[in-house]
Short mmCIF file of C-alpha atoms and ligand atoms in Angstrom, two decimals:
data_model
loop_
_atom_site.label_atom_id
_atom_site.label_comp_id
_atom_site.label_asym_id
_atom_site.label_seq_id
_atom_site.Cartn_x
_atom_site.Cartn_y
_atom_site.Cartn_z
CA UNK A 1 0.23 -0.13 0.01
CA UNK A 2 2.39 2.84 1.30
CA UNK A 3 4.45 1.48 -1.93
CA UNK A 4 1.80 2.00 -4.31
CA UNK A 5 0.67 4.94 -3.11
CA UNK A 6 4.01 6.35 -3.49
CA UNK A 7 4.00 5.37 -7.13
CA UNK A 8 0.89 6.97 -7.88
CA UNK A 9 0.95 10.10 -6.15
CA UNK A 10 4.74 10.78 -7.26
CA UNK A 11 4.73 9.48 -10.42
CA UNK A 12 5.72 12.51 -11.89
CA UNK A 13 8.84 12.98 -10.18
CA UNK A 14 11.30 11.74 -13.04
CA UNK A 15 10.80 15.50 -14.79
CA UNK A 16 11.87 18.43 -13.69
CA UNK A 17 13.32 17.75 -9.81
CA UNK A 18 14.47 20.56 -8.21
CA UNK A 19 15.91 20.29 -4.73
CA UNK A 20 17.49 23.57 -3.04
CA UNK A 21 20.44 23.72 -0.80
CA UNK A 22 19.49 23.43 3.00
CA UNK A 23 18.83 26.83 4.64
CA UNK A 24 21.41 27.75 7.59
CA UNK A 25 19.36 29.99 10.32
CA UNK A 26 17.24 27.67 13.42
CA UNK A 27 14.19 29.27 14.02
CA UNK A 28 10.14 27.73 15.43
CA UNK A 29 9.82 25.96 11.83
CA UNK A 30 12.96 26.29 9.60
CA UNK A 31 11.98 25.25 5.67
CA UNK A 32 14.97 23.26 4.62
CA UNK A 33 14.08 22.23 0.72
CA UNK A 34 11.95 22.84 -1.80
CA UNK A 35 10.78 20.71 -4.61
CA UNK A 36 8.83 21.50 -7.81
CA UNK A 37 8.04 18.49 -9.93
CA UNK A 38 5.82 18.89 -12.92
CA UNK A 39 4.12 16.49 -15.58
CA UNK A 40 1.08 17.33 -17.64
CA UNK A 41 -1.07 15.70 -15.74
CA UNK A 42 -0.04 17.73 -12.42
CA UNK A 43 2.37 19.95 -10.70
CA UNK A 44 3.70 18.58 -7.25
CA UNK A 45 5.10 21.39 -5.13
CA UNK A 46 6.91 19.96 -1.92
CA UNK A 47 8.49 22.65 1.17
CA UNK A 48 9.76 20.35 3.38
CA UNK A 49 10.81 21.79 7.10
CA UNK A 50 12.14 20.14 10.21
CA UNK A 51 9.06 20.11 12.00
CA UNK A 52 5.43 19.82 11.46
CA UNK A 53 4.09 22.59 8.92
CA UNK A 54 0.50 24.26 9.96
CA UNK A 55 -1.53 25.68 6.79
CA UNK A 56 -4.30 27.11 5.68
CA UNK A 57 -5.05 27.85 2.10
CA UNK A 58 -7.66 29.04 -0.36
CA UNK A 59 -8.04 30.13 -4.15
CA UNK A 60 -8.46 33.68 -5.54
CA UNK A 61 -10.05 34.06 -8.60
CA UNK A 62 -9.31 37.28 -11.40
CA UNK A 63 -7.01 36.16 -12.09
CA UNK A 64 -6.40 32.99 -10.57
CA UNK A 65 -4.64 32.24 -7.16
CA UNK A 66 -3.60 30.02 -4.64
CA UNK A 67 -2.82 30.97 -1.11
CA UNK A 68 -1.21 28.63 0.95
CA UNK A 69 -0.16 30.70 4.54
CA UNK A 70 2.21 28.35 6.62
CA UNK A 71 1.79 29.16 10.54
CA UNK A 72 4.59 28.82 13.10
CA UNK A 73 7.21 29.31 10.01
CA UNK A 74 10.05 32.37 9.07
CA UNK A 75 10.18 33.19 5.72
CA UNK A 76 14.09 32.20 5.47
CA UNK A 77 16.00 32.04 1.53
CA UNK A 78 15.34 28.61 1.11
CA UNK A 79 11.34 29.20 0.68
CA UNK A 80 12.24 32.85 -0.19
CA UNK A 81 13.85 31.68 -3.84
CA UNK A 82 11.29 29.16 -4.32
CA UNK A 83 10.40 31.62 -7.58
CA UNK A 84 13.86 30.87 -9.19
CA UNK A 85 13.23 27.41 -9.03
CA UNK A 86 9.89 26.98 -10.84
CA UNK A 87 10.41 25.81 -14.23
CA UNK A 88 9.22 28.63 -17.08
CA UNK A 89 6.97 26.09 -19.11
CA UNK A 90 5.44 24.45 -15.55
CA UNK A 91 1.68 24.20 -17.00
CA UNK A 92 -0.16 25.69 -14.10
CA UNK A 93 1.96 28.19 -12.37
CA UNK A 94 2.77 31.54 -13.74
CA UNK A 95 4.87 32.92 -10.52
CA UNK A 96 5.44 32.04 -6.86
CA UNK A 97 5.74 35.15 -4.43
CA UNK A 98 6.62 34.75 -0.53
CA UNK A 99 5.88 37.00 2.28
CA UNK A 100 5.86 37.21 6.08
CA UNK A 101 2.43 37.62 6.37
CA UNK A 102 2.78 38.45 10.34
CA UNK A 103 5.23 37.41 12.93
CA UNK A 104 4.62 33.93 12.59
CA UNK A 105 3.02 33.00 8.69
CA UNK A 106 4.99 32.99 5.97
CA UNK A 107 2.36 33.38 2.86
CA UNK A 108 3.34 31.63 -0.56
CA UNK A 109 1.23 32.67 -3.51
CA UNK A 110 0.66 30.71 -6.71
CA UNK A 111 -0.15 33.06 -9.59
CA UNK A 112 -1.60 30.37 -11.83
CA UNK A 113 -2.09 30.54 -15.46
CA UNK A 114 -5.41 29.00 -15.53
CA UNK A 115 -7.88 27.36 -13.35
CA UNK A 116 -6.81 24.44 -10.95
CA UNK A 117 -8.12 21.48 -8.58
CA UNK A 118 -5.34 21.81 -5.83
CA UNK A 119 -4.67 19.48 -2.91
CA UNK A 120 -2.65 20.51 -0.29
CA UNK A 121 -1.46 17.97 2.55
CA UNK A 122 1.42 16.88 4.69
CA UNK A 123 3.12 14.66 4.95
CA UNK A 124 5.20 12.97 7.72
CA UNK A 125 9.02 12.48 7.99
CA UNK A 126 10.18 9.52 5.82
CA UNK A 127 13.95 8.49 5.83
CA UNK A 128 16.16 11.35 5.53
CA UNK A 129 13.26 13.60 4.04
CA UNK A 130 11.66 15.28 6.93
CA UNK A 131 7.71 17.08 7.10
CA UNK A 132 6.69 18.09 4.09
CA UNK A 133 3.67 20.82 2.67
CA UNK A 134 2.87 19.15 0.04
CA UNK A 135 0.82 21.52 -2.96
CA UNK A 136 -0.62 19.28 -5.83
CA UNK A 137 -2.01 21.47 -8.86
CA UNK A 138 -4.67 19.44 -10.83
CA UNK A 139 -6.21 20.77 -14.12
CA UNK A 140 -9.68 20.63 -13.72
CA UNK A 141 -10.52 19.72 -17.37
CA UNK A 142 -7.91 17.16 -18.26
CA UNK A 143 -8.77 14.00 -21.05
CA UNK A 144 -8.62 11.06 -19.69
CA UNK A 145 -6.17 8.03 -20.45
CA UNK A 146 -7.54 4.89 -20.48
CA UNK A 147 -6.38 2.60 -18.38
CA UNK A 148 -5.17 5.68 -15.96
CA UNK A 149 -7.38 5.52 -12.52
CA UNK A 150 -6.19 8.94 -10.87
CA UNK A 151 -6.56 10.66 -13.68
CA UNK A 152 -10.06 8.44 -14.62
CA UNK A 153 -10.13 9.52 -10.77
CA UNK A 154 -9.87 13.60 -11.39
CA UNK A 155 -12.13 13.35 -14.76
CA UNK A 156 -14.34 12.15 -12.82
CA UNK A 157 -14.81 14.95 -10.35
CA UNK A 158 -15.53 17.70 -12.58
CA UNK A 159 -18.25 19.21 -13.52
CA UNK A 160 -19.68 18.28 -16.96
CA UNK A 161 -18.76 20.89 -19.98
CA UNK A 162 -16.16 22.17 -17.36
CA UNK A 163 -13.41 24.18 -19.02
CA UNK A 164 -11.00 27.24 -17.94
CA UNK A 165 -12.43 30.20 -16.91
CA UNK A 166 -16.53 28.50 -17.58
CA UNK A 167 -18.55 29.34 -14.60
CA UNK A 168 -19.79 26.04 -12.95
CA UNK A 169 -23.19 25.10 -14.52
CA UNK A 170 -25.47 25.03 -11.44
CA UNK A 171 -25.76 26.98 -8.41
CA UNK A 172 -24.55 25.66 -4.90
CA UNK A 173 -25.95 23.08 -3.33
CA UNK A 174 -26.42 23.23 0.74
CA UNK A 175 -27.50 20.45 2.23
CA UNK A 176 -29.46 21.15 5.41
CA UNK A 177 -29.83 18.53 8.42
CA UNK A 178 -31.55 19.36 11.40
CA UNK A 179 -31.11 16.69 13.62
CA UNK A 180 -33.29 14.54 15.00
CA UNK A 181 -37.17 14.10 14.20
CA UNK A 182 -40.13 11.89 14.87
CA UNK A 183 -39.53 9.18 17.06
CA UNK A 184 -36.20 10.56 18.05
CA UNK A 185 -36.60 14.03 19.74
CA UNK A 186 -32.62 14.46 20.88
CA UNK A 187 -32.47 16.27 23.69
CA UNK A 188 -35.28 17.83 25.84
CA UNK A 189 -34.93 21.52 27.68
CA UNK A 190 -35.10 20.93 31.49
CA UNK A 191 -37.86 24.04 32.46
CA UNK A 192 -39.32 24.37 28.72
CA UNK A 193 -39.54 20.69 27.63
CA UNK A 194 -38.43 22.14 24.43
CA UNK A 195 -37.27 19.59 22.21
CA UNK A 196 -33.33 19.39 20.05
CA UNK A 197 -35.89 18.54 16.97
CA UNK A 198 -37.90 21.06 16.87
CA UNK A 199 -35.23 23.71 17.47
CA UNK A 200 -33.36 22.57 15.36
CA UNK A 201 -36.17 22.26 12.26
CA UNK A 202 -36.82 26.18 13.67
CA UNK A 203 -33.04 26.82 12.56
CA UNK A 204 -32.62 25.15 9.46
CA UNK A 205 -35.48 26.42 7.63
CA UNK A 206 -34.67 30.19 9.03
CA UNK A 207 -31.30 29.17 7.37
CA UNK A 208 -32.79 28.02 4.16
CA UNK A 209 -34.59 31.05 3.47
CA UNK A 210 -31.54 33.27 4.33
CA UNK A 211 -29.37 31.35 1.64
CA UNK A 212 -31.87 31.06 -1.08
CA UNK A 213 -32.64 34.75 -0.85
CA UNK A 214 -28.82 34.86 -1.66
CA UNK A 215 -29.54 33.00 -4.52
CA UNK A 216 -28.21 29.51 -3.13
CA UNK A 217 -29.56 26.08 -3.68
CA UNK A 218 -31.01 24.51 -0.68
CA UNK A 219 -32.44 21.09 0.48
CA UNK A 220 -33.17 19.78 3.67
CA UNK A 221 -33.01 16.01 5.22
CA UNK A 222 -35.79 16.71 6.55
CA UNK A 223 -38.42 19.73 6.68
CA UNK A 224 -41.05 18.29 8.62
CA UNK A 225 -41.30 15.70 12.05
CA UNK A 226 -40.04 12.73 10.20
CA UNK A 227 -37.23 9.75 11.41
CA UNK A 228 -34.59 9.41 9.44
CA UNK A 229 -31.92 6.75 10.94
CA UNK A 230 -28.80 8.59 10.65
CA UNK A 231 -26.61 6.56 8.67
CA UNK A 232 -29.04 7.59 5.53
CA UNK A 233 -28.42 11.25 5.83
CA UNK A 234 -24.86 11.61 4.10
CA UNK A 235 -25.88 8.85 1.73
CA UNK A 236 -28.84 11.26 0.65
CA UNK A 237 -26.19 14.50 0.58
CA UNK A 238 -23.96 12.65 -1.47
CA UNK A 239 -26.94 11.82 -4.06
CA UNK A 240 -28.29 15.00 -4.31
CA UNK A 241 -24.50 15.79 -4.82
CA UNK A 242 -24.61 18.30 -2.36
CA UNK A 243 -21.48 21.02 -2.52
CA UNK A 244 -21.67 21.11 1.61
CA UNK A 245 -23.59 19.44 4.30
CA UNK A 246 -24.92 21.34 7.50
CA UNK A 247 -26.23 19.17 10.53
CA UNK A 248 -27.67 21.10 13.04
CA UNK A 249 -28.00 19.79 17.18
CA UNK A 250 -28.88 21.23 20.13
CA UNK A 251 -26.05 19.54 22.76
CA UNK A 252 -26.90 18.00 26.49
CA UNK A 253 -25.11 16.58 29.19
CA UNK A 254 -26.01 15.30 32.45
CA UNK A 255 -24.86 18.31 34.57
CA UNK A 256 -26.00 21.69 34.19
CA UNK A 257 -23.31 23.44 33.94
CA UNK A 258 -21.80 23.32 30.93
CA UNK A 259 -22.92 26.22 27.96
CA UNK A 260 -22.07 27.99 25.06
CA UNK A 261 -21.83 25.95 21.26
CA UNK A 262 -19.42 24.12 19.27
CA UNK A 263 -18.68 23.20 15.72
CA UNK A 264 -17.32 19.83 14.90
CA UNK A 265 -15.67 17.82 12.15
CA UNK A 266 -14.73 14.52 10.83
CA UNK A 267 -12.11 12.92 13.07
CA UNK A 268 -9.31 11.27 10.82
CA UNK A 269 -9.93 8.48 12.80
CA UNK A 270 -13.59 8.35 11.96
CA UNK A 271 -12.85 8.75 8.45
CA UNK A 272 -10.07 6.23 8.37
CA UNK A 273 -13.42 3.56 9.97
CA UNK A 274 -15.64 5.00 7.29
CA UNK A 275 -13.25 4.34 4.37
CA UNK A 276 -12.21 0.80 5.82
CA UNK A 277 -16.15 0.13 5.93
CA UNK A 278 -16.75 0.83 2.87
CA UNK A 279 -14.08 -0.34 1.15
CA UNK A 280 -14.53 -3.96 3.39
CA UNK A 281 -18.59 -4.10 1.99
CA UNK A 282 -16.83 -3.11 -1.67
CA UNK A 283 -13.62 -5.38 -1.80
CA UNK A 284 -12.32 -4.84 -5.45
CA UNK A 285 -15.54 -3.08 -6.33
CA UNK A 286 -14.90 -0.75 -9.82
CA UNK A 287 -17.62 1.56 -10.04
CA UNK A 288 -18.56 4.23 -7.12
CA UNK A 289 -18.17 3.12 -3.76
CA UNK A 290 -19.83 5.99 -1.55
CA UNK A 291 -19.76 8.67 -4.26
CA UNK A 292 -16.41 7.55 -5.42
CA UNK A 293 -15.18 6.57 -8.66
CA UNK A 294 -12.74 3.46 -7.88
CA UNK A 295 -11.11 1.92 -10.20
CA UNK A 296 -11.23 -2.03 -10.09
CA UNK A 297 -8.11 -2.80 -7.63
CA UNK A 298 -8.10 -2.77 -3.84
CA UNK A 299 -4.83 -0.45 -3.28
CA UNK A 300 -5.92 2.18 -6.08
CA UNK A 301 -9.14 2.67 -4.37
CA UNK A 302 -7.57 2.86 -0.91
CA UNK A 303 -5.41 5.68 -2.33
CA UNK A 304 -8.57 7.45 -4.11
CA UNK A 305 -10.07 7.57 -0.83
CA UNK A 306 -7.49 9.08 0.98
CA UNK A 307 -6.88 11.65 -1.65
CA UNK A 308 -10.75 12.44 -1.50
CA UNK A 309 -11.35 12.24 1.96
CA UNK A 310 -8.31 14.62 2.99
CA UNK A 311 -9.42 17.20 0.25
CA UNK A 312 -13.23 16.58 2.03
CA UNK A 313 -11.80 17.15 5.41
CA UNK A 314 -10.12 20.04 5.09
CA UNK A 315 -12.72 21.93 3.10
CA UNK A 316 -14.76 20.66 6.28
CA UNK A 317 -12.28 22.93 8.67
CA UNK A 318 -12.67 25.75 6.83
CA UNK A 319 -16.81 25.76 6.72
CA UNK A 320 -16.09 25.25 10.03
CA UNK A 321 -14.06 28.00 10.91
CA UNK A 322 -16.41 30.42 9.04
CA UNK A 323 -19.18 29.63 11.15
CA UNK A 324 -17.31 29.44 14.30
CA UNK A 325 -16.44 32.83 13.84
CA UNK A 326 -19.77 33.75 12.83
CA UNK A 327 -21.76 32.09 15.85
CA UNK A 328 -19.42 33.24 18.19
CA UNK A 329 -20.67 36.78 17.68
CA UNK A 330 -23.76 35.52 19.72
CA UNK A 331 -23.05 32.90 22.16
CA UNK A 332 -20.14 31.27 23.73
CA UNK A 333 -18.50 28.94 21.20
CA UNK A 334 -15.51 26.67 21.84
CA UNK A 335 -12.39 28.15 20.36
CA UNK A 336 -11.55 25.56 18.13
CA UNK A 337 -13.13 22.92 15.52
CA UNK A 338 -13.72 20.42 17.66
CA UNK A 339 -13.22 16.69 16.14
CA UNK A 340 -15.58 14.04 16.21
CA UNK A 341 -16.89 10.39 14.38
CA UNK A 342 -20.28 11.43 14.15
CA UNK A 343 -22.23 9.15 11.48
CA UNK A 344 -23.65 11.89 9.97
CA UNK A 345 -20.75 13.37 8.74
CA UNK A 346 -19.15 10.54 7.09
CA UNK A 347 -19.82 11.24 3.33
CA UNK A 348 -16.96 11.05 2.30
CA UNK A 349 -16.69 13.43 -0.91
CA UNK A 350 -19.27 15.78 0.90
CA UNK A 351 -17.20 18.98 2.87
CA UNK A 352 -19.94 18.17 6.09
CA UNK A 353 -20.26 20.23 9.97
CA UNK A 354 -22.44 19.46 12.77
CA UNK A 355 -23.23 22.09 14.78
CA UNK A 356 -23.92 21.90 18.08
CA UNK A 357 -26.01 25.56 18.97
CA UNK A 358 -25.79 25.29 22.70
CA UNK A 359 -26.61 22.97 25.46
CA UNK A 360 -30.65 21.95 26.63
CA UNK A 361 -29.66 21.22 29.89
CA UNK A 362 -27.88 24.61 30.89
CA UNK A 363 -30.78 26.99 31.89
CA UNK A 364 -28.77 30.21 30.42
CA UNK A 365 -28.85 28.17 27.37
CA UNK A 366 -31.97 27.18 27.35
CA UNK A 367 -33.84 30.45 27.50
CA UNK A 368 -31.32 31.68 23.88
CA UNK A 369 -32.86 28.37 22.59
CA UNK A 370 -36.06 28.80 23.47
CA UNK A 371 -36.28 32.59 21.77
CA UNK A 372 -36.69 32.94 18.52
CA UNK A 373 -34.51 36.08 18.60
CA UNK A 374 -31.74 33.71 18.89
CA UNK A 375 -32.72 31.10 16.79
CA UNK A 376 -32.95 33.33 14.30
CA UNK A 377 -29.30 34.62 15.02
CA UNK A 378 -28.13 31.04 14.79
CA UNK A 379 -30.12 30.81 11.56
CA UNK A 380 -27.79 34.13 10.11
CA UNK A 381 -24.45 33.24 11.53
CA UNK A 382 -24.84 29.44 9.51
CA UNK A 383 -26.20 31.28 6.32
CA UNK A 384 -23.05 33.89 6.46
CA UNK A 385 -20.41 31.35 6.99
CA UNK A 386 -21.74 29.36 4.29
CA UNK A 387 -21.84 32.03 2.46
CA UNK A 388 -18.11 32.89 3.05
CA UNK A 389 -17.23 29.66 2.65
CA UNK A 390 -18.96 29.43 -0.70
CA UNK A 391 -17.37 32.19 -1.74
CA UNK A 392 -13.93 31.15 -1.92
CA UNK A 393 -14.42 27.11 -2.01
CA UNK A 394 -13.28 25.31 -5.27
CA UNK A 395 -16.19 23.50 -6.17
CA UNK A 396 -14.95 21.31 -9.27
CA UNK A 397 -15.69 18.21 -7.74
CA UNK A 398 -18.80 17.58 -8.89
ZN1 ZN B 401 -28.26 16.26 18.83
#
């Protein structure tokens, strides 16, 4: 498996591989090498450092740019000179700019020749090679090469009739998931007996109105008091080809002490077990597994699944941060995005978040959740966060 993924993913390295000399300065995270390799199918930029790199990235249009912010790092000559290592004939990158954005963030801007599908991820040290931040740039539209499952996979992720500078042929589709329903009331307020399922539906309906008023398509997993099993919910989102999935809940614990909200994305562990379950149920399957088009080979399927999930989780985290920031304006929130194995978040190819709006087990929060005004604020916060995400997201996968 390890061998295969390296062969497939690093297949381009035979071409113009460039390695820069080691830097000289010792800092928190020191950049030690930059490698740029490209072939006709994609370009890989690999930044090596002596510590694990934390990063954020986003795309900009007019002109197309990919911006990568690397945290806890100082701009050093190794990184500063990376533009000089870019082959002039790289199919996707016109130029690379670097700057010290603030005290501990280095910004890398890739000026692009065309629209691309970026994949940004970290790699653990291996042999002599230290921690790496990898930026892969794939064409959004490529001609299929028969028998190349990776290529066929990326083809399958692009929207129909897509071409550079041509807009998507449909409006973004948001799937809202009011938690619980029907025979499952969810949590119940201690003072007012209000039910989580009703609160969630109310907030989802408000959010739907706001998003539709902004021109987005919105579907609801349920829009009435019906029971839909948790495992069916991500499947419904996939079938609808939703661009993102937002599950709305209210929290409850035994103690009446905890209050405030939180935004959750699928944990890596949850993702691995979801992938394992899907792959185990579809041993050697060709066709589609959980919305992901597969080759006929078990190991290739694994690689494809990992690629999709990495991108989906990165997108989910970005969505979660936007919504979290918006929600923080109206209630106490957990500062960071939370990770959990929630079954409802397990679609491998749909960015998904779960929002715990507040605690029904806490009197103060219960009063908030029972008020029309607070629910409307939450709906605004969700809608605004979703809009911010859709403003920068790369929605080329369907
Ligand atoms: Zn719930």
